[in-house]
Amino acid sequence: MPKLDDIDLADLDRFTSGFPYRDFDDLRRDAPVWWHPPTAHTPGGEGFWVLSRYADIVAASADGATFSSETGGDRVGGGTTLEDMPMEFAVGALLNMMDDPRHAQFRRLLTPSTTPRALRAIEEDLRRRAIDIVDAAIAKGDCDFLIDVSAELPLQAVADLAGVPQTDRHELMNWANVTLDYEGREVGEVSDRVAQAQAQMFVYGTNLLVRKRSESPTTDLLSIVTHALIDGEPLSENEQRLFLSLIVAAGSETTRNSIAIAMSALSERPQTWEQLRANRTLLPVAVEEMLRWASSTPYNRRTATRDIEMHGQQIRAGDKVSLWWASANRDDAVFADPYNFDIERNPNPHLAFGRGVHFCLGASLARMEMRVMFEVLLDRVESVTLTGPIEYVRSNKHSGVRHMPVTINPR
Ligand code: HEM
């Protein structure tokens, strides 16, 4: 299999023109459970397993006891990124890097505030914000779609949901952006800029949590985590602070990338844009296709807790196992003509939000934000024309757009 020798999923330069879907076509066909050998770029000089087929990824994400979000075997660190995160500081303390039963107890506290029903209360507010955002971009004409349109709504929405004052949201976002971008560094390296951003976020988070604790409980997520008890004990300081970082990063970065990537797909397909305008009832189904298409979280990692055989390959306890949602979303065993952006695709069982117990907590919010944003764009904008190439973030963890130069033509 000579082609596979060329694949290096830890080489971030290979992600700067978007997700390398074609490499995964080869992997799904020839090596569905692939041992990615150590390369100059793999964190810790270690190899890792790559699952690329839909069915295998669904099976692994359904079996959290074998494929842990914490750790396994003799491994010292763990977590859900290719690089090992430290135990206790991140692993076992961050909601998404925690296994059941504590994960389930933690998550149960948050679900009532994130259901479609609970979110209905903020839909009109979001729509008003989306209108302001789109009108400001229309007034500019030439703008950066990522910065001027798609970044703002998710940021405002997540600030509301989490209970972060709107006036602080940009500062918080800047810190999160620095931490998530791998510009000028490799996976596993922490530059001075990143260390500084993390330190500032730490101080900010500590102060905000102190304030939340002193206030009466509300339904915002930070208020919930500061007042909650699990087995009669409050969440640790670390769990509370890390939750803030998680929610800001997970809530804003992913949705804005999905909006931007979906907009670029639509601007290349004017007929589809018109079809959506003519038939708004298609929008909820179209949003699912946008999510599949963008797959803005390409992968999450697990650690094997026991030896297991898959497709004749021996995975050992302690091995890193990566689940590539973006690859599953182009698997033609599930999606007919997967490279066709089909806004009427239904059913569309994409894995953009993951699967299993860690299924995205913010899925309903993200869906609503995308629907509202595209409703407003279709109402007010004739067309969006790309005026230059999309600049992607240098990362294999986020299909992130850094800049997307466009001209917005009003209706
Ligand atoms: C298009 C937008 C989004 C995408 C593509 C996305 C993707 C994902 C994926 C793939 C996972 C699973 C992680 C794993 O299995 O290890 C996840 C989990 C999570 N997401 Fe999202 N997400 C999005 C929006 C949001 C929003 C808006 C929020 C918050 C308001 C959010 C908060 C979370 C949290 C807290 C988890 C961890 C859940 C757990 O471990 O139980 N996400 N997301």
PDB file of N, CA and C and ligand atoms in Angstrom, residues 61 69 79-81 94-98 100 103-104 106-107 110 114 119 154 157-159 161-162 221 243 246-259 290-291 294-302 323 325 350-367 369-370 397-398, ligand 1:
ATOM      1  N   SER A  61     -17.257   4.421  19.520  1.00  0.00           N
ATOM      2  CA  SER A  61     -17.775   5.496  20.385  1.00  0.00           C
ATOM      3  C   SER A  61     -18.918   4.998  21.272  1.00  0.00           C
ATOM      4  N   SER A  69     -12.135   7.967  27.203  1.00  0.00           N
ATOM      5  CA  SER A  69     -11.805   9.373  26.958  1.00  0.00           C
ATOM      6  C   SER A  69     -10.796   9.865  27.994  1.00  0.00           C
ATOM      7  N   GLY A  79      -6.710  11.522  27.399  1.00  0.00           N
ATOM      8  CA  GLY A  79      -7.604  12.553  26.867  1.00  0.00           C
ATOM      9  C   GLY A  79      -8.027  12.295  25.443  1.00  0.00           C
ATOM     10  N   THR A  80      -8.567  13.325  24.794  1.00  0.00           N
ATOM     11  CA  THR A  80      -9.212  13.127  23.491  1.00  0.00           C
ATOM     12  C   THR A  80      -8.486  13.817  22.340  1.00  0.00           C
ATOM     13  N   THR A  81      -7.262  14.300  22.596  1.00  0.00           N
ATOM     14  CA  THR A  81      -6.447  14.833  21.504  1.00  0.00           C
ATOM     15  C   THR A  81      -5.270  13.896  21.285  1.00  0.00           C
ATOM     16  N   LEU A  94     -11.877  17.576  32.833  1.00  0.00           N
ATOM     17  CA  LEU A  94     -12.650  18.183  31.745  1.00  0.00           C
ATOM     18  C   LEU A  94     -13.809  17.251  31.405  1.00  0.00           C
ATOM     19  N   LEU A  95     -14.989  17.806  31.243  1.00  0.00           N
ATOM     20  CA  LEU A  95     -16.161  16.961  30.975  1.00  0.00           C
ATOM     21  C   LEU A  95     -15.942  15.988  29.816  1.00  0.00           C
ATOM     22  N   ASN A  96     -15.316  16.488  28.738  1.00  0.00           N
ATOM     23  CA  ASN A  96     -15.163  15.632  27.549  1.00  0.00           C
ATOM     24  C   ASN A  96     -13.984  14.669  27.667  1.00  0.00           C
ATOM     25  N   MET A  97     -13.178  14.796  28.726  1.00  0.00           N
ATOM     26  CA  MET A  97     -12.044  13.878  28.919  1.00  0.00           C
ATOM     27  C   MET A  97     -12.241  13.096  30.211  1.00  0.00           C
ATOM     28  N   MET A  98     -13.471  12.725  30.430  1.00  0.00           N
ATOM     29  CA  MET A  98     -13.871  12.058  31.664  1.00  0.00           C
ATOM     30  C   MET A  98     -14.735  10.859  31.259  1.00  0.00           C
ATOM     31  N   ASP A 100     -17.609   7.725  32.176  1.00  0.00           N
ATOM     32  CA  ASP A 100     -18.707   7.438  33.094  1.00  0.00           C
ATOM     33  C   ASP A 100     -18.137   6.618  34.266  1.00  0.00           C
ATOM     34  N   HIS A 103     -18.617  11.242  34.449  1.00  0.00           N
ATOM     35  CA  HIS A 103     -19.008  12.026  33.275  1.00  0.00           C
ATOM     36  C   HIS A 103     -20.527  12.158  33.192  1.00  0.00           C
ATOM     37  N   ALA A 104     -21.229  11.017  33.391  1.00  0.00           N
ATOM     38  CA  ALA A 104     -22.695  11.034  33.266  1.00  0.00           C
ATOM     39  C   ALA A 104     -23.314  11.906  34.351  1.00  0.00           C
ATOM     40  N   PHE A 106     -21.909  14.507  35.861  1.00  0.00           N
ATOM     41  CA  PHE A 106     -21.583  15.899  35.525  1.00  0.00           C
ATOM     42  C   PHE A 106     -22.518  16.367  34.402  1.00  0.00           C
ATOM     43  N   ARG A 107     -22.615  15.548  33.374  1.00  0.00           N
ATOM     44  CA  ARG A 107     -23.380  15.935  32.191  1.00  0.00           C
ATOM     45  C   ARG A 107     -24.867  16.130  32.513  1.00  0.00           C
ATOM     46  N   LEU A 110     -26.135  19.485  33.318  1.00  0.00           N
ATOM     47  CA  LEU A 110     -26.134  20.532  32.290  1.00  0.00           C
ATOM     48  C   LEU A 110     -27.219  20.367  31.240  1.00  0.00           C
ATOM     49  N   THR A 114     -29.685  22.797  27.948  1.00  0.00           N
ATOM     50  CA  THR A 114     -29.237  22.731  26.548  1.00  0.00           C
ATOM     51  C   THR A 114     -30.233  22.016  25.628  1.00  0.00           C
ATOM     52  N   LEU A 119     -33.783  26.126  24.830  1.00  0.00           N
ATOM     53  CA  LEU A 119     -33.144  27.100  23.933  1.00  0.00           C
ATOM     54  C   LEU A 119     -34.151  27.962  23.186  1.00  0.00           C
ATOM     55  N   PRO A 154     -22.094  32.637  17.273  1.00  0.00           N
ATOM     56  CA  PRO A 154     -21.774  31.571  18.225  1.00  0.00           C
ATOM     57  C   PRO A 154     -21.151  32.108  19.514  1.00  0.00           C
ATOM     58  N   ALA A 157     -23.889  33.639  21.562  1.00  0.00           N
ATOM     59  CA  ALA A 157     -24.796  32.601  22.062  1.00  0.00           C
ATOM     60  C   ALA A 157     -24.158  31.826  23.213  1.00  0.00           C
ATOM     61  N   VAL A 158     -22.892  31.491  23.050  1.00  0.00           N
ATOM     62  CA  VAL A 158     -22.258  30.685  24.091  1.00  0.00           C
ATOM     63  C   VAL A 158     -22.016  31.524  25.344  1.00  0.00           C
ATOM     64  N   ALA A 159     -21.763  32.808  25.151  1.00  0.00           N
ATOM     65  CA  ALA A 159     -21.608  33.688  26.318  1.00  0.00           C
ATOM     66  C   ALA A 159     -22.912  33.683  27.130  1.00  0.00           C
ATOM     67  N   LEU A 161     -25.349  31.319  27.095  1.00  0.00           N
ATOM     68  CA  LEU A 161     -25.615  29.995  27.657  1.00  0.00           C
ATOM     69  C   LEU A 161     -24.743  29.733  28.888  1.00  0.00           C
ATOM     70  N   ALA A 162     -23.483  30.160  28.790  1.00  0.00           N
ATOM     71  CA  ALA A 162     -22.555  29.887  29.890  1.00  0.00           C
ATOM     72  C   ALA A 162     -22.698  30.896  31.013  1.00  0.00           C
ATOM     73  N   LEU A 221     -24.893  27.888  32.512  1.00  0.00           N
ATOM     74  CA  LEU A 221     -24.080  26.695  32.784  1.00  0.00           C
ATOM     75  C   LEU A 221     -23.016  26.921  33.860  1.00  0.00           C
ATOM     76  N   PHE A 243     -14.218  23.698  32.769  1.00  0.00           N
ATOM     77  CA  PHE A 243     -15.494  23.684  32.053  1.00  0.00           C
ATOM     78  C   PHE A 243     -15.693  24.999  31.293  1.00  0.00           C
ATOM     79  N   LEU A 246     -13.628  24.835  28.176  1.00  0.00           N
ATOM     80  CA  LEU A 246     -14.214  23.880  27.237  1.00  0.00           C
ATOM     81  C   LEU A 246     -15.398  24.494  26.512  1.00  0.00           C
ATOM     82  N   ILE A 247     -16.259  25.119  27.266  1.00  0.00           N
ATOM     83  CA  ILE A 247     -17.498  25.603  26.686  1.00  0.00           C
ATOM     84  C   ILE A 247     -17.239  26.776  25.731  1.00  0.00           C
ATOM     85  N   VAL A 248     -16.267  27.618  26.062  1.00  0.00           N
ATOM     86  CA  VAL A 248     -15.947  28.743  25.168  1.00  0.00           C
ATOM     87  C   VAL A 248     -15.344  28.206  23.871  1.00  0.00           C
ATOM     88  N   ALA A 249     -14.399  27.281  24.007  1.00  0.00           N
ATOM     89  CA  ALA A 249     -13.741  26.753  22.812  1.00  0.00           C
ATOM     90  C   ALA A 249     -14.705  25.899  21.991  1.00  0.00           C
ATOM     91  N   ALA A 250     -15.362  24.941  22.665  1.00  0.00           N
ATOM     92  CA  ALA A 250     -16.236  24.003  21.942  1.00  0.00           C
ATOM     93  C   ALA A 250     -17.438  24.734  21.368  1.00  0.00           C
ATOM     94  N   GLY A 251     -17.896  25.759  22.068  1.00  0.00           N
ATOM     95  CA  GLY A 251     -19.131  26.418  21.660  1.00  0.00           C
ATOM     96  C   GLY A 251     -18.962  27.439  20.563  1.00  0.00           C
ATOM     97  N   SER A 252     -17.796  28.052  20.466  1.00  0.00           N
ATOM     98  CA  SER A 252     -17.707  29.122  19.474  1.00  0.00           C
ATOM     99  C   SER A 252     -16.917  28.718  18.241  1.00  0.00           C
ATOM    100  N   GLU A 253     -15.783  28.069  18.460  1.00  0.00           N
ATOM    101  CA  GLU A 253     -14.895  27.728  17.346  1.00  0.00           C
ATOM    102  C   GLU A 253     -15.579  26.832  16.305  1.00  0.00           C
ATOM    103  N   THR A 254     -16.220  25.765  16.786  1.00  0.00           N
ATOM    104  CA  THR A 254     -16.783  24.764  15.882  1.00  0.00           C
ATOM    105  C   THR A 254     -17.926  25.332  15.031  1.00  0.00           C
ATOM    106  N   THR A 255     -18.846  26.030  15.687  1.00  0.00           N
ATOM    107  CA  THR A 255     -20.036  26.482  14.964  1.00  0.00           C
ATOM    108  C   THR A 255     -19.668  27.516  13.912  1.00  0.00           C
ATOM    109  N   ARG A 256     -18.744  28.406  14.267  1.00  0.00           N
ATOM    110  CA  ARG A 256     -18.404  29.436  13.276  1.00  0.00           C
ATOM    111  C   ARG A 256     -17.747  28.815  12.045  1.00  0.00           C
ATOM    112  N   ASN A 257     -16.951  27.751  12.260  1.00  0.00           N
ATOM    113  CA  ASN A 257     -16.330  27.103  11.106  1.00  0.00           C
ATOM    114  C   ASN A 257     -17.374  26.411  10.242  1.00  0.00           C
ATOM    115  N   SER A 258     -18.365  25.806  10.893  1.00  0.00           N
ATOM    116  CA  SER A 258     -19.411  25.144  10.104  1.00  0.00           C
ATOM    117  C   SER A 258     -20.194  26.173   9.295  1.00  0.00           C
ATOM    118  N   ILE A 259     -20.474  27.337   9.897  1.00  0.00           N
ATOM    119  CA  ILE A 259     -21.203  28.371   9.156  1.00  0.00           C
ATOM    120  C   ILE A 259     -20.365  28.842   7.962  1.00  0.00           C
ATOM    121  N   MET A 290     -24.978  20.706   5.950  1.00  0.00           N
ATOM    122  CA  MET A 290     -23.880  21.654   6.199  1.00  0.00           C
ATOM    123  C   MET A 290     -22.952  21.096   7.277  1.00  0.00           C
ATOM    124  N   LEU A 291     -23.561  20.506   8.318  1.00  0.00           N
ATOM    125  CA  LEU A 291     -22.763  19.940   9.411  1.00  0.00           C
ATOM    126  C   LEU A 291     -21.906  18.782   8.898  1.00  0.00           C
ATOM    127  N   ALA A 294     -19.086  20.209   6.516  1.00  0.00           N
ATOM    128  CA  ALA A 294     -18.004  20.950   7.175  1.00  0.00           C
ATOM    129  C   ALA A 294     -17.218  20.063   8.144  1.00  0.00           C
ATOM    130  N   SER A 295     -17.888  19.122   8.798  1.00  0.00           N
ATOM    131  CA  SER A 295     -17.230  18.246   9.801  1.00  0.00           C
ATOM    132  C   SER A 295     -16.166  19.031  10.570  1.00  0.00           C
ATOM    133  N   SER A 296     -16.591  20.073  11.242  1.00  0.00           N
ATOM    134  CA  SER A 296     -15.602  21.019  11.751  1.00  0.00           C
ATOM    135  C   SER A 296     -14.791  20.488  12.938  1.00  0.00           C
ATOM    136  N   THR A 297     -15.234  19.401  13.557  1.00  0.00           N
ATOM    137  CA  THR A 297     -14.357  18.678  14.500  1.00  0.00           C
ATOM    138  C   THR A 297     -13.937  17.389  13.788  1.00  0.00           C
ATOM    139  N   PRO A 298     -12.736  17.345  13.213  1.00  0.00           N
ATOM    140  CA  PRO A 298     -12.385  16.184  12.373  1.00  0.00           C
ATOM    141  C   PRO A 298     -12.226  14.873  13.150  1.00  0.00           C
ATOM    142  N   TYR A 299     -11.678  14.960  14.376  1.00  0.00           N
ATOM    143  CA  TYR A 299     -11.456  13.691  15.090  1.00  0.00           C
ATOM    144  C   TYR A 299     -11.519  13.901  16.593  1.00  0.00           C
ATOM    145  N   ASN A 300     -11.719  12.819  17.325  1.00  0.00           N
ATOM    146  CA  ASN A 300     -11.424  12.780  18.765  1.00  0.00           C
ATOM    147  C   ASN A 300     -10.679  11.485  19.045  1.00  0.00           C
ATOM    148  N   ARG A 301      -9.850  11.540  20.039  1.00  0.00           N
ATOM    149  CA  ARG A 301      -9.049  10.355  20.363  1.00  0.00           C
ATOM    150  C   ARG A 301      -9.620   9.626  21.579  1.00  0.00           C
ATOM    151  N   ARG A 302      -9.366   8.345  21.639  1.00  0.00           N
ATOM    152  CA  ARG A 302      -9.641   7.554  22.820  1.00  0.00           C
ATOM    153  C   ARG A 302      -8.356   6.798  23.174  1.00  0.00           C
ATOM    154  N   LEU A 323     -10.639   8.538  16.312  1.00  0.00           N
ATOM    155  CA  LEU A 323     -11.913   8.317  15.593  1.00  0.00           C
ATOM    156  C   LEU A 323     -12.143   9.520  14.696  1.00  0.00           C
ATOM    157  N   TRP A 325     -14.310  11.522  12.678  1.00  0.00           N
ATOM    158  CA  TRP A 325     -15.701  11.821  12.326  1.00  0.00           C
ATOM    159  C   TRP A 325     -15.795  12.327  10.887  1.00  0.00           C
ATOM    160  N   HIS A 350     -25.115  11.868  10.025  1.00  0.00           N
ATOM    161  CA  HIS A 350     -23.699  12.272  10.098  1.00  0.00           C
ATOM    162  C   HIS A 350     -23.173  12.198  11.535  1.00  0.00           C
ATOM    163  N   LEU A 351     -21.851  12.167  11.626  1.00  0.00           N
ATOM    164  CA  LEU A 351     -21.212  12.093  12.953  1.00  0.00           C
ATOM    165  C   LEU A 351     -20.507  13.399  13.301  1.00  0.00           C
ATOM    166  N   ALA A 352     -20.958  14.513  12.737  1.00  0.00           N
ATOM    167  CA  ALA A 352     -20.279  15.794  13.016  1.00  0.00           C
ATOM    168  C   ALA A 352     -20.269  16.116  14.498  1.00  0.00           C
ATOM    169  N   PHE A 353     -21.297  15.679  15.226  1.00  0.00           N
ATOM    170  CA  PHE A 353     -21.372  15.937  16.674  1.00  0.00           C
ATOM    171  C   PHE A 353     -20.884  14.740  17.495  1.00  0.00           C
ATOM    172  N   GLY A 354     -20.216  13.791  16.847  1.00  0.00           N
ATOM    173  CA  GLY A 354     -19.784  12.602  17.573  1.00  0.00           C
ATOM    174  C   GLY A 354     -20.953  11.651  17.792  1.00  0.00           C
ATOM    175  N   ARG A 355     -20.764  10.682  18.676  1.00  0.00           N
ATOM    176  CA  ARG A 355     -21.767   9.643  18.946  1.00  0.00           C
ATOM    177  C   ARG A 355     -21.532   9.088  20.338  1.00  0.00           C
ATOM    178  N   GLY A 356     -22.538   8.510  20.919  1.00  0.00           N
ATOM    179  CA  GLY A 356     -22.351   7.865  22.214  1.00  0.00           C
ATOM    180  C   GLY A 356     -22.478   8.851  23.363  1.00  0.00           C
ATOM    181  N   VAL A 357     -21.905   8.493  24.511  1.00  0.00           N
ATOM    182  CA  VAL A 357     -22.160   9.293  25.720  1.00  0.00           C
ATOM    183  C   VAL A 357     -21.563  10.692  25.638  1.00  0.00           C
ATOM    184  N   HIS A 358     -20.564  10.883  24.774  1.00  0.00           N
ATOM    185  CA  HIS A 358     -19.966  12.220  24.661  1.00  0.00           C
ATOM    186  C   HIS A 358     -20.574  13.044  23.529  1.00  0.00           C
ATOM    187  N   PHE A 359     -21.679  12.538  22.964  1.00  0.00           N
ATOM    188  CA  PHE A 359     -22.358  13.292  21.889  1.00  0.00           C
ATOM    189  C   PHE A 359     -22.436  14.761  22.292  1.00  0.00           C
ATOM    190  N   CYS A 360     -22.180  15.626  21.311  1.00  0.00           N
ATOM    191  CA  CYS A 360     -22.048  17.065  21.586  1.00  0.00           C
ATOM    192  C   CYS A 360     -23.183  17.626  22.454  1.00  0.00           C
ATOM    193  N   LEU A 361     -22.790  18.228  23.540  1.00  0.00           N
ATOM    194  CA  LEU A 361     -23.752  18.834  24.462  1.00  0.00           C
ATOM    195  C   LEU A 361     -24.426  20.054  23.834  1.00  0.00           C
ATOM    196  N   GLY A 362     -23.720  20.683  22.892  1.00  0.00           N
ATOM    197  CA  GLY A 362     -24.236  21.923  22.306  1.00  0.00           C
ATOM    198  C   GLY A 362     -24.906  21.715  20.953  1.00  0.00           C
ATOM    199  N   ALA A 363     -25.229  20.446  20.604  1.00  0.00           N
ATOM    200  CA  ALA A 363     -25.750  20.172  19.256  1.00  0.00           C
ATOM    201  C   ALA A 363     -27.018  20.982  18.952  1.00  0.00           C
ATOM    202  N   SER A 364     -27.941  21.041  19.904  1.00  0.00           N
ATOM    203  CA  SER A 364     -29.191  21.770  19.627  1.00  0.00           C
ATOM    204  C   SER A 364     -28.924  23.262  19.449  1.00  0.00           C
ATOM    205  N   LEU A 365     -28.008  23.786  20.256  1.00  0.00           N
ATOM    206  CA  LEU A 365     -27.679  25.213  20.128  1.00  0.00           C
ATOM    207  C   LEU A 365     -27.017  25.477  18.767  1.00  0.00           C
ATOM    208  N   ALA A 366     -26.065  24.628  18.404  1.00  0.00           N
ATOM    209  CA  ALA A 366     -25.366  24.828  17.127  1.00  0.00           C
ATOM    210  C   ALA A 366     -26.352  24.763  15.959  1.00  0.00           C
ATOM    211  N   ARG A 367     -27.246  23.784  16.012  1.00  0.00           N
ATOM    212  CA  ARG A 367     -28.247  23.655  14.927  1.00  0.00           C
ATOM    213  C   ARG A 367     -29.103  24.912  14.840  1.00  0.00           C
ATOM    214  N   GLU A 369     -28.380  27.985  15.916  1.00  0.00           N
ATOM    215  CA  GLU A 369     -27.590  29.136  15.452  1.00  0.00           C
ATOM    216  C   GLU A 369     -27.425  29.103  13.937  1.00  0.00           C
ATOM    217  N   MET A 370     -27.165  27.912  13.414  1.00  0.00           N
ATOM    218  CA  MET A 370     -26.940  27.813  11.963  1.00  0.00           C
ATOM    219  C   MET A 370     -28.234  28.090  11.213  1.00  0.00           C
ATOM    220  N   LYS A 397      -7.190  19.345  14.536  1.00  0.00           N
ATOM    221  CA  LYS A 397      -8.231  19.134  15.544  1.00  0.00           C
ATOM    222  C   LYS A 397      -9.483  19.935  15.220  1.00  0.00           C
ATOM    223  N   HIS A 398      -9.283  21.032  14.488  1.00  0.00           N
ATOM    224  CA  HIS A 398     -10.422  21.848  14.063  1.00  0.00           C
ATOM    225  C   HIS A 398     -10.273  22.122  12.584  1.00  0.00           C
TER     226      HIS A 398
HETATM  227  C1  HEM B   1     -21.121  22.784  14.614  1.00  0.00           C
HETATM  228  C2  HEM B   1     -20.810  22.896  15.868  1.00  0.00           C
HETATM  229  C3  HEM B   1     -20.233  21.793  16.730  1.00  0.00           C
HETATM  230  C4  HEM B   1     -19.563  20.649  16.394  1.00  0.00           C
HETATM  231  C5  HEM B   1     -19.190  20.161  14.989  1.00  0.00           C
HETATM  232  C6  HEM B   1     -19.259  19.951  17.630  1.00  0.00           C
HETATM  233  C7  HEM B   1     -18.626  18.713  17.698  1.00  0.00           C
HETATM  234  C8  HEM B   1     -18.493  17.959  18.848  1.00  0.00           C
HETATM  235  C9  HEM B   1     -18.026  16.592  18.903  1.00  0.00           C
HETATM  236  C10 HEM B   1     -17.557  15.765  17.709  1.00  0.00           C
HETATM  237  C11 HEM B   1     -18.071  16.180  20.203  1.00  0.00           C
HETATM  238  C12 HEM B   1     -17.704  14.785  20.737  1.00  0.00           C
HETATM  239  C13 HEM B   1     -16.362  14.738  21.430  1.00  0.00           C
HETATM  240  C14 HEM B   1     -15.926  13.339  21.789  1.00  0.00           C
HETATM  241  O1  HEM B   1     -16.637  12.365  21.505  1.00  0.00           O
HETATM  242  O2  HEM B   1     -14.814  13.185  22.334  1.00  0.00           O
HETATM  243  C15 HEM B   1     -18.561  17.304  20.981  1.00  0.00           C
HETATM  244  C16 HEM B   1     -18.706  17.306  22.357  1.00  0.00           C
HETATM  245  C17 HEM B   1     -19.026  18.456  23.067  1.00  0.00           C
HETATM  246  N1  HEM B   1     -19.463  19.657  22.566  1.00  0.00           N
HETATM  247 FE1  HEM B   1     -19.697  20.146  20.642  1.00  0.00          FE
HETATM  248  N2  HEM B   1     -19.713  20.693  18.680  1.00  0.00           N
HETATM  249  C18 HEM B   1     -20.329  21.828  18.189  1.00  0.00           C
HETATM  250  C19 HEM B   1     -20.960  22.828  18.911  1.00  0.00           C
HETATM  251  C20 HEM B   1     -20.952  22.912  20.273  1.00  0.00           C
HETATM  252  C21 HEM B   1     -21.549  23.974  21.050  1.00  0.00           C
HETATM  253  C22 HEM B   1     -22.313  25.156  20.471  1.00  0.00           C
HETATM  254  C23 HEM B   1     -21.277  23.698  22.372  1.00  0.00           C
HETATM  255  C24 HEM B   1     -21.628  24.461  23.612  1.00  0.00           C
HETATM  256  C25 HEM B   1     -22.520  25.295  23.798  1.00  0.00           C
HETATM  257  C26 HEM B   1     -20.554  22.452  22.413  1.00  0.00           C
HETATM  258  C27 HEM B   1     -20.114  21.820  23.563  1.00  0.00           C
HETATM  259  C28 HEM B   1     -19.674  20.522  23.623  1.00  0.00           C
HETATM  260  C29 HEM B   1     -19.340  19.836  24.870  1.00  0.00           C
HETATM  261  C30 HEM B   1     -19.436  20.446  26.282  1.00  0.00           C
HETATM  262  C31 HEM B   1     -18.947  18.540  24.523  1.00  0.00           C
HETATM  263  C32 HEM B   1     -18.499  17.418  25.471  1.00  0.00           C
HETATM  264  C33 HEM B   1     -19.690  16.548  25.788  1.00  0.00           C
HETATM  265  C34 HEM B   1     -19.340  15.349  26.645  1.00  0.00           C
HETATM  266  O3  HEM B   1     -18.181  14.959  26.742  1.00  0.00           O
HETATM  267  O4  HEM B   1     -20.280  14.773  27.218  1.00  0.00           O
HETATM  268  N3  HEM B   1     -20.369  22.006  21.126  1.00  0.00           N
HETATM  269  N4  HEM B   1     -18.841  18.364  20.128  1.00  0.00           N
END
